[in-house]
CSV table of C-alpha atoms and ligand atoms in Angstrom, one decimal:
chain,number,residue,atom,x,y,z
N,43,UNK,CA,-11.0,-11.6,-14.6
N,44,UNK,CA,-9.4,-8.6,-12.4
N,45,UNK,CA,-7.1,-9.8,-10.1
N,46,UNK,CA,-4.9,-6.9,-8.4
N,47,UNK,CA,-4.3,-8.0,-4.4
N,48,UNK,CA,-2.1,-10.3,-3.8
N,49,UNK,CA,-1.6,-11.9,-0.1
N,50,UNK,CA,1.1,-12.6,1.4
N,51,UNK,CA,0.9,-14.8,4.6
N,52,UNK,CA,4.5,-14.5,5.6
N,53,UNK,CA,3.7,-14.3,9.5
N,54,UNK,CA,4.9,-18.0,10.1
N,55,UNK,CA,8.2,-18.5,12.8
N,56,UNK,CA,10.0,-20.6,9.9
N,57,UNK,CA,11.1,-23.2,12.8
N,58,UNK,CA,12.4,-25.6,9.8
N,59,UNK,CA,15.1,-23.5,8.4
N,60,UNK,CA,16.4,-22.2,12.1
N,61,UNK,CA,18.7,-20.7,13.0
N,62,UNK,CA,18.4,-18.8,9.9
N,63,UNK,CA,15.3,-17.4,11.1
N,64,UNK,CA,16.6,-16.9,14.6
N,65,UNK,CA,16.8,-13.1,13.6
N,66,UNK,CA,16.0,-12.9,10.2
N,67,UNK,CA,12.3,-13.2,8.6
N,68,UNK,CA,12.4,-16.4,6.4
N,69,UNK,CA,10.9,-14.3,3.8
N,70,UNK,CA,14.5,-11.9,3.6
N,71,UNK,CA,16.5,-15.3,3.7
N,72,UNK,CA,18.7,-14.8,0.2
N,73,UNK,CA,18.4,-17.0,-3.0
N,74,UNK,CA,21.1,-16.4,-4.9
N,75,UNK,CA,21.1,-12.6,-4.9
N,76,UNK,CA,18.1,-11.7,-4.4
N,77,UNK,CA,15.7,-12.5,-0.9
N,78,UNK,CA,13.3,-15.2,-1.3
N,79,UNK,CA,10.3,-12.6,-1.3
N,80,UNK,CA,11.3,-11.2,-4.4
N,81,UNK,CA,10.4,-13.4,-6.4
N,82,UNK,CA,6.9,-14.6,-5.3
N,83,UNK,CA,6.4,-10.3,-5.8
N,84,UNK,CA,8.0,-10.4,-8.8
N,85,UNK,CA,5.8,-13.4,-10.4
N,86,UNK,CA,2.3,-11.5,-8.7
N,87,UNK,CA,3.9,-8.2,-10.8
N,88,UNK,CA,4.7,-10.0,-14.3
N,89,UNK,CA,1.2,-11.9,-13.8
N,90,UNK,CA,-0.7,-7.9,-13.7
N,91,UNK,CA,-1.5,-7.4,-9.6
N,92,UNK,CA,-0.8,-4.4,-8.6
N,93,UNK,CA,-0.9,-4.5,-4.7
N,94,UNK,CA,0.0,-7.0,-2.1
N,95,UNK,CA,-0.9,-7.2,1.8
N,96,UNK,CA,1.5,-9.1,3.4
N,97,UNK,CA,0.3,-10.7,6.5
N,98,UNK,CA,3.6,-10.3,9.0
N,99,UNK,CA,4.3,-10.9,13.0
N,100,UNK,CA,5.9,-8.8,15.1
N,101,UNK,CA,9.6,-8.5,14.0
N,102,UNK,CA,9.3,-8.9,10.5
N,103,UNK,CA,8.6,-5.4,9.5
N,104,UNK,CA,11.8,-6.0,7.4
N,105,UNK,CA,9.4,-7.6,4.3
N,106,UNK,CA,7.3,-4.3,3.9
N,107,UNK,CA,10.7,-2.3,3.9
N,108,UNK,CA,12.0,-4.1,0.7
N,109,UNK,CA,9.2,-3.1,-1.4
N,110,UNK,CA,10.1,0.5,0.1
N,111,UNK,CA,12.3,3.0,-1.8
N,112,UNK,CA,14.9,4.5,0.2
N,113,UNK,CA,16.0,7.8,-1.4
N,114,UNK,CA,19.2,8.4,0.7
N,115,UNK,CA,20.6,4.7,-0.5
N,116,UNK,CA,19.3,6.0,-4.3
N,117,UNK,CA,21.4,9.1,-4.3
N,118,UNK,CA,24.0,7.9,-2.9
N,119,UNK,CA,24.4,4.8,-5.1
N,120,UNK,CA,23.2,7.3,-8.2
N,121,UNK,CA,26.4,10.0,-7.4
N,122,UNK,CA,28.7,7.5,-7.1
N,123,UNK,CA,27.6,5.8,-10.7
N,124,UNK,CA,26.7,2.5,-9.6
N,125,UNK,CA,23.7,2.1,-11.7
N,126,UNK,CA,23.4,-1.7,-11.5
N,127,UNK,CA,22.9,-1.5,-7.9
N,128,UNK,CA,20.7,1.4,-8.2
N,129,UNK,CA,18.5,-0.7,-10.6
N,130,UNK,CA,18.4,-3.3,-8.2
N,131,UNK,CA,17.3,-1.7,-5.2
N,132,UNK,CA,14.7,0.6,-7.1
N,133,UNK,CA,13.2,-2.8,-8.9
N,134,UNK,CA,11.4,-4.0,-5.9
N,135,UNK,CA,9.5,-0.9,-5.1
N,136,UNK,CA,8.5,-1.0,-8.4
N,137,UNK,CA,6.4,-3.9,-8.5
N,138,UNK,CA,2.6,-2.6,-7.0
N,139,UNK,CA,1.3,0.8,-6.7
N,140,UNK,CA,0.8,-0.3,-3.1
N,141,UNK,CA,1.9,-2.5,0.0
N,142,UNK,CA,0.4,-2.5,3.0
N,143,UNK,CA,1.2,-4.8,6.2
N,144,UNK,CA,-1.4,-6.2,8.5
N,145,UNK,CA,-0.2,-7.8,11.7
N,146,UNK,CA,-1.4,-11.9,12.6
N,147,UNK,CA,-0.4,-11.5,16.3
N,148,UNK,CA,-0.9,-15.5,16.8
N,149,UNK,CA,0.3,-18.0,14.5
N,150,UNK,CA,-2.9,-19.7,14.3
N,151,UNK,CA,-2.5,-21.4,11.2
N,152,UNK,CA,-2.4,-20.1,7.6
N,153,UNK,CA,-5.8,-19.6,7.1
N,154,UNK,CA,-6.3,-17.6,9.8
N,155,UNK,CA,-3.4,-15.4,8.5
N,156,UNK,CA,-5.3,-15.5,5.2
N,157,UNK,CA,-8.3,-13.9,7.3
N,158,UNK,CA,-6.5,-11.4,8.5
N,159,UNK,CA,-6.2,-9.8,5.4
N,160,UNK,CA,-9.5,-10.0,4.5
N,161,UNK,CA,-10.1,-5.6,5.0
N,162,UNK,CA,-7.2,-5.0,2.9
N,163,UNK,CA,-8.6,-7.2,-0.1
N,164,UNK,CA,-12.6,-6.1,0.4
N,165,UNK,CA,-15.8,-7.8,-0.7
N,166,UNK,CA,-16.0,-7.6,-4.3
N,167,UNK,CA,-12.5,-8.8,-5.9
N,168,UNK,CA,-10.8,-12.0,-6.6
N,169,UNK,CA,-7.4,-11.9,-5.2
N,170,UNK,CA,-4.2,-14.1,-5.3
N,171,UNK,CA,-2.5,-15.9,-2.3
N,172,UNK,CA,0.9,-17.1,-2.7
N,173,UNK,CA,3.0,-18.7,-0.4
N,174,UNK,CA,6.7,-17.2,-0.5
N,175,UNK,CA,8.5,-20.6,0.4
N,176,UNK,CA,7.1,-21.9,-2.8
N,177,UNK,CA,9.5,-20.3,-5.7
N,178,UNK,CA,8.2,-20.9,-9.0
N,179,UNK,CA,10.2,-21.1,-12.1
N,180,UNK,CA,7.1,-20.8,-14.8
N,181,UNK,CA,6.5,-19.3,-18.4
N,182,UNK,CA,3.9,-17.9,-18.0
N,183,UNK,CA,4.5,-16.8,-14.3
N,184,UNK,CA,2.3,-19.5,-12.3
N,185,UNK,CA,-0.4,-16.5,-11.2
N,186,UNK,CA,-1.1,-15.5,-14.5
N,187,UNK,CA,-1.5,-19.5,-15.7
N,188,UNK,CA,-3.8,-19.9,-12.8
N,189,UNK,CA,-5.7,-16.5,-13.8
N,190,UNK,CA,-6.0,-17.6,-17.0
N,191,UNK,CA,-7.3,-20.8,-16.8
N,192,UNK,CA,-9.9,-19.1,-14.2
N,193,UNK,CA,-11.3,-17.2,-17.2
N,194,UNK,CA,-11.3,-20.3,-19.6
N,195,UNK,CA,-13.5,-22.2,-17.3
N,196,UNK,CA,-15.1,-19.2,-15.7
N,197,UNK,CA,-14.2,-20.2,-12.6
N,198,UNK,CA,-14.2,-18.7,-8.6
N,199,UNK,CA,-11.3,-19.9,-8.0
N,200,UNK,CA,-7.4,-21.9,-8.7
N,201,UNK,CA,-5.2,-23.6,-6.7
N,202,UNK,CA,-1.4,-24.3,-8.0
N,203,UNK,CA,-1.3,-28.3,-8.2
N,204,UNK,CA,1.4,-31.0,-8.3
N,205,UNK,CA,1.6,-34.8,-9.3
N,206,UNK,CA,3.5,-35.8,-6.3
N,207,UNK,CA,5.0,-39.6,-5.1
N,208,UNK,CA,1.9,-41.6,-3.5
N,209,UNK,CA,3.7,-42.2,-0.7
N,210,UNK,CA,4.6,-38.5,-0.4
N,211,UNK,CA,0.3,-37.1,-0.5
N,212,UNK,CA,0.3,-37.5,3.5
N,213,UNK,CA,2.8,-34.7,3.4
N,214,UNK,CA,0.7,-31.9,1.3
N,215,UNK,CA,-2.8,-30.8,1.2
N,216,UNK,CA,-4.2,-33.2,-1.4
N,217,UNK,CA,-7.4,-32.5,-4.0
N,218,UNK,CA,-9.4,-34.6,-6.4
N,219,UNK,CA,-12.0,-33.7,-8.9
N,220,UNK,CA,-13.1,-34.0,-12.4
N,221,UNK,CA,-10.9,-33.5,-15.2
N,222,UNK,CA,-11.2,-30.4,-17.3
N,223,UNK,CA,-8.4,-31.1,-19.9
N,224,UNK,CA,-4.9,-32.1,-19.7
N,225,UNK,CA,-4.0,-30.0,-17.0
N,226,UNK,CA,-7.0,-28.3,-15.1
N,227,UNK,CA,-9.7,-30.1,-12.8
N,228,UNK,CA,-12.9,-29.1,-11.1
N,229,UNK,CA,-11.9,-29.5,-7.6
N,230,UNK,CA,-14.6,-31.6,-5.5
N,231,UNK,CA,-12.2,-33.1,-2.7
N,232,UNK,CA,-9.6,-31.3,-0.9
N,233,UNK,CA,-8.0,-33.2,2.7
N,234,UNK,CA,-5.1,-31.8,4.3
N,235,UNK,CA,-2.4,-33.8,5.1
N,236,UNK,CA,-4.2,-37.5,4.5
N,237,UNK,CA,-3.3,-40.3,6.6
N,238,UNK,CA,-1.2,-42.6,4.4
N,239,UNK,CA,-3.3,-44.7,1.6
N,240,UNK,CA,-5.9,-42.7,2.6
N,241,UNK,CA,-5.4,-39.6,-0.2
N,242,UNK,CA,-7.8,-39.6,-2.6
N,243,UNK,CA,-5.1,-38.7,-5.3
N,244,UNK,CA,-2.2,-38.2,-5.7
N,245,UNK,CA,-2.6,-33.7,-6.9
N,246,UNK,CA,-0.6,-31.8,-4.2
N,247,UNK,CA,-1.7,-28.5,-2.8
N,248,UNK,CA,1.6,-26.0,-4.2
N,249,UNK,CA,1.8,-22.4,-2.5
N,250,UNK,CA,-0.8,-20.3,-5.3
N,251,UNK,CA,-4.1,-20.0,-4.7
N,252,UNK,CA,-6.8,-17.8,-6.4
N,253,UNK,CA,-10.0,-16.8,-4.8
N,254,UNK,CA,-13.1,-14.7,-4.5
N,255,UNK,CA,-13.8,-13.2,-1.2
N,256,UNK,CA,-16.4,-16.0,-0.5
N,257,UNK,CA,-13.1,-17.4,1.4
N,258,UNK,CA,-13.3,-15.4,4.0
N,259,UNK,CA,-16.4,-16.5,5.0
N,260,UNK,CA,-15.9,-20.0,5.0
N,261,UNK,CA,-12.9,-19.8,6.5
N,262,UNK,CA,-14.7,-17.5,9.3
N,263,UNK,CA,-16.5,-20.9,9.5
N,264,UNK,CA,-13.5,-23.4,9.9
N,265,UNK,CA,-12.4,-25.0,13.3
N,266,UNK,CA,-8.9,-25.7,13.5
N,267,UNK,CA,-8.1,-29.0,11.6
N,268,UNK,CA,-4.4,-30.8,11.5
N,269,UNK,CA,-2.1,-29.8,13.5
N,270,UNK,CA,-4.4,-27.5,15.4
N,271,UNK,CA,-4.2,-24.8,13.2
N,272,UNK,CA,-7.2,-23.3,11.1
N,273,UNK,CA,-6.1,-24.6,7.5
N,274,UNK,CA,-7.1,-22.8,4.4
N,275,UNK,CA,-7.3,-26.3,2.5
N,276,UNK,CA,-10.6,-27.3,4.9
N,277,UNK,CA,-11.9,-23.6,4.2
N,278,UNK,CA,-11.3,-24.3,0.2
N,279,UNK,CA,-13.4,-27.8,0.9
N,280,UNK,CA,-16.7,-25.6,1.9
N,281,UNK,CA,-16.0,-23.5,-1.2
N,282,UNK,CA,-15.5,-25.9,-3.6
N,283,UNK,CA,-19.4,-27.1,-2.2
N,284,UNK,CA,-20.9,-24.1,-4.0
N,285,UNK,CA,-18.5,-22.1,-6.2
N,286,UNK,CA,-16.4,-23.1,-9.2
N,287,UNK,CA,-12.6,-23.8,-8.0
N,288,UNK,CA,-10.2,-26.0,-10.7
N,289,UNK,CA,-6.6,-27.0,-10.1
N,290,UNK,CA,-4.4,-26.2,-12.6
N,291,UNK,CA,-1.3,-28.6,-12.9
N,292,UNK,CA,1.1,-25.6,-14.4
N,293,UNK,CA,3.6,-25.6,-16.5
N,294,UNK,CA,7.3,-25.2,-15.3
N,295,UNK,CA,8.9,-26.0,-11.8
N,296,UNK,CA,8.6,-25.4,-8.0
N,297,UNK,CA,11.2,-24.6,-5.8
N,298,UNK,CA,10.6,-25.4,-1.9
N,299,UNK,CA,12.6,-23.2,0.2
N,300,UNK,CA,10.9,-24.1,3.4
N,301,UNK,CA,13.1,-26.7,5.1
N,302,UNK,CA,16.9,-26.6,4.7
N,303,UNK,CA,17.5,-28.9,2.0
N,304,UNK,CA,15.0,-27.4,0.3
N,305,UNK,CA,16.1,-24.1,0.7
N,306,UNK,CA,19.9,-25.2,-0.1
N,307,UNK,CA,18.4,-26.7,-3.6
N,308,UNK,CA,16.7,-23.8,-4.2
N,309,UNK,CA,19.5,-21.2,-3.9
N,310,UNK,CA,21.5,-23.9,-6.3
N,311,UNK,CA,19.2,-24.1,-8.8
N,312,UNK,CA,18.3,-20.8,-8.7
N,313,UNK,CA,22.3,-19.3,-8.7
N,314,UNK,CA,22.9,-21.6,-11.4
N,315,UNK,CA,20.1,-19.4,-13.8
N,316,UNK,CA,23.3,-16.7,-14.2
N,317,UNK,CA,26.1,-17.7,-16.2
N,318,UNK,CA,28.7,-15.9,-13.6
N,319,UNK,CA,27.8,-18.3,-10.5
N,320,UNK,CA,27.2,-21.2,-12.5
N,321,UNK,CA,30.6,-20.8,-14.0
N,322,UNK,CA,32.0,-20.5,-10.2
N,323,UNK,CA,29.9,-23.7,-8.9
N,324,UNK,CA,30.7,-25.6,-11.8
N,325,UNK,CA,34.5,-24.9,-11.3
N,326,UNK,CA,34.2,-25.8,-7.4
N,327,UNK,CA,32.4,-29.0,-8.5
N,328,UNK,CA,34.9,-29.7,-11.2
N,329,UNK,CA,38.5,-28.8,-9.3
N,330,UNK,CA,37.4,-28.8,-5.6
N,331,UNK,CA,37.7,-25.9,-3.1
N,332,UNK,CA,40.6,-23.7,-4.1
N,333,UNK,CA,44.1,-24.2,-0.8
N,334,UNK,CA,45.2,-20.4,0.1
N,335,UNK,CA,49.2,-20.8,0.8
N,336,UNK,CA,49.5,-24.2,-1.3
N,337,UNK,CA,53.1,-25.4,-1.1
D,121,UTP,P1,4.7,-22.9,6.9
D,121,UTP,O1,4.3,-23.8,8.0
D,121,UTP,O2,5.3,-23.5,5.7
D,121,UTP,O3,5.7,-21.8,7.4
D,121,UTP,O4,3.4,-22.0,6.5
D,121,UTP,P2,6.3,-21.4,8.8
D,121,UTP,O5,5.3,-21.6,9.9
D,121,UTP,O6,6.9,-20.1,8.7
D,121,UTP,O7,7.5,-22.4,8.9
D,121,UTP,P3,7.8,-23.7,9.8
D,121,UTP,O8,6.8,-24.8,9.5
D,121,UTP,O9,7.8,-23.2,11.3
D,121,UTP,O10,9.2,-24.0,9.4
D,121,UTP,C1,3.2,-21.6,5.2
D,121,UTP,C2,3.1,-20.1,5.0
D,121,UTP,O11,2.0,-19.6,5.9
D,121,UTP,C3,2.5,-18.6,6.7
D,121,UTP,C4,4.0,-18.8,6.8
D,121,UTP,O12,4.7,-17.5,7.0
D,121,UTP,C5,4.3,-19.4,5.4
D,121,UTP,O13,4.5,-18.3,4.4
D,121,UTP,N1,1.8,-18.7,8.0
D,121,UTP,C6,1.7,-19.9,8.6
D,121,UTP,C7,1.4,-17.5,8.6
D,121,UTP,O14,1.5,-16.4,8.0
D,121,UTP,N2,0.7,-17.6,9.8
D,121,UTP,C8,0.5,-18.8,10.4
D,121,UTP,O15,-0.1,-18.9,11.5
D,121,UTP,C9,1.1,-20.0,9.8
């Protein structure tokens, strides 16, 4: 299966992790050292897509521009030697052959921001969707897991999925289905955000999704559902009535960087991949925050 668009829906105000995002797209919030978009582009990348369309508001122009190469920055930082940062900066524009930006002028939900890239992807591929507050630690990256188990079970579509808490399913979008093997499922029931006791399992929606572009239509076809906004899980529940879709419960770990203590977690776990900050947060841990002028 060809899968080379990725969208990005990244045209949300980030009102949980404010004021971060007062002035700064949540997207370009740093995790560790690099922003947070980085690495959802940088999983699509290692998993073979080789363009993205990210779905921005007003004011977040800032996403596009990382995947960018600025030349002046690249001279300057290649005359004066420093070739780690001039690795650094050129990686991101590396990652597609092309990026283009479409414009969601009203947050109406994320499935409406999914529409809206609906020229940019066309009528005759499969794309990818993934959800940049979602950062996934995964071997394979979580994409290529999902694309793969798409061509095991020849199916239309994935979406990322997580065993979560019971009393936890009225906080995610929620499927249930048949069981393929240990960790895929044909997908027969999806509800977003379930009234407590009333999910029908326990499988969390997680940010990845893959799709034909039979989505569009049926999200053309979706009222707004919970919280008034036009939800790509309720679109997902009229595919799933005539195409294939699975959930694959992947292997390896997602990071939520969406609310604060997420997003604090996330930038610990994920500083704490390189030996030179761990060593720094394990000292802090271990002897406390270091007194200037002790007597
Ligand atoms: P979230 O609800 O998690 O993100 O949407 P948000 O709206 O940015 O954050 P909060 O809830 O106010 O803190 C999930 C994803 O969908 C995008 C967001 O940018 C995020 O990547 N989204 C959401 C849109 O692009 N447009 C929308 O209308 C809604």
């Amino acid at each position: 299966m060809k899968v080379t668009t990725l969208v990005v829906p990244a045209a949300g105000l980030g009102t949980r992790v404010l004021p971060l995002t007062k002035n700064l797209a949540k997207e370009m919030l740093p995790i560790a050292d690099r922003p947070a978009m980085h690495y959802a582009a940088k999983e699509a990348a290692d998993s073979g897509i080789t363009r993205m369309a990210l779905v921005i508001a007003r004011g977040k122009e800032s996403i596009a521009h990382y995947f960018t190469r600025d030349l002046n920055l690249e001279r300057e930082l290649s005359t004066k030697g420093k070739t780690k940062e001039l690795a650094a900066i050129s990686e991101p524009a590396k990652f597609f052959d092309s990026v283009v930006s479409i414009y969601q002028d009203e947050q109406k939900g994320l499935g409406h921001a999914v529409l809206c890239a609906k020229s940019a992807v066309g009528n005759d591929e499969t794309f990818a969707i993934s959800l940049p507050d979602d950062v996934m630690m995964c071997e394979p990256p979580c994409l290529r897991q999902m694309i793969n188990a798409c061509e095991k079970y020849g199916a239309d579509g994935a979406i990322a999925l997580v065993s979560v808490p019971p009393g936890e399913a009225h906080r995610y979008g929620i499927v249930a289905g048949r069981e393929l093997d240990g960790r895929t499922i044909q997908i027969d029931t999806l509800v977003e955000k379930p009234k407590p006791g009333e999910a029908p399992s326990n499988l969390a929606i997680m940010g990845r999704y893959i799709a034909n572009p039979y989505l569009f239509e049926c999200i053309e076809k979706t009222a707004p559902g919970a919280v008034g906004e036009i939800q790509v899980t309720d679109a997902l529940q009229q595919f799933a009535k005539t195409k294939k879709l699975i959930g694959v419960r992947y292997e390896g770990t997602r990071l939520d960087a969406g609310d604060m203590t997420g997003y604090i977690k996330t930038q610990f776990i994920l500083a704490a991949q390189n030996p030179v900050y761990r060593k720094i947060m394990e000292d802090i841990l271990t002897n406390g925050v270091p007194r200037d002028n002790a007597a």
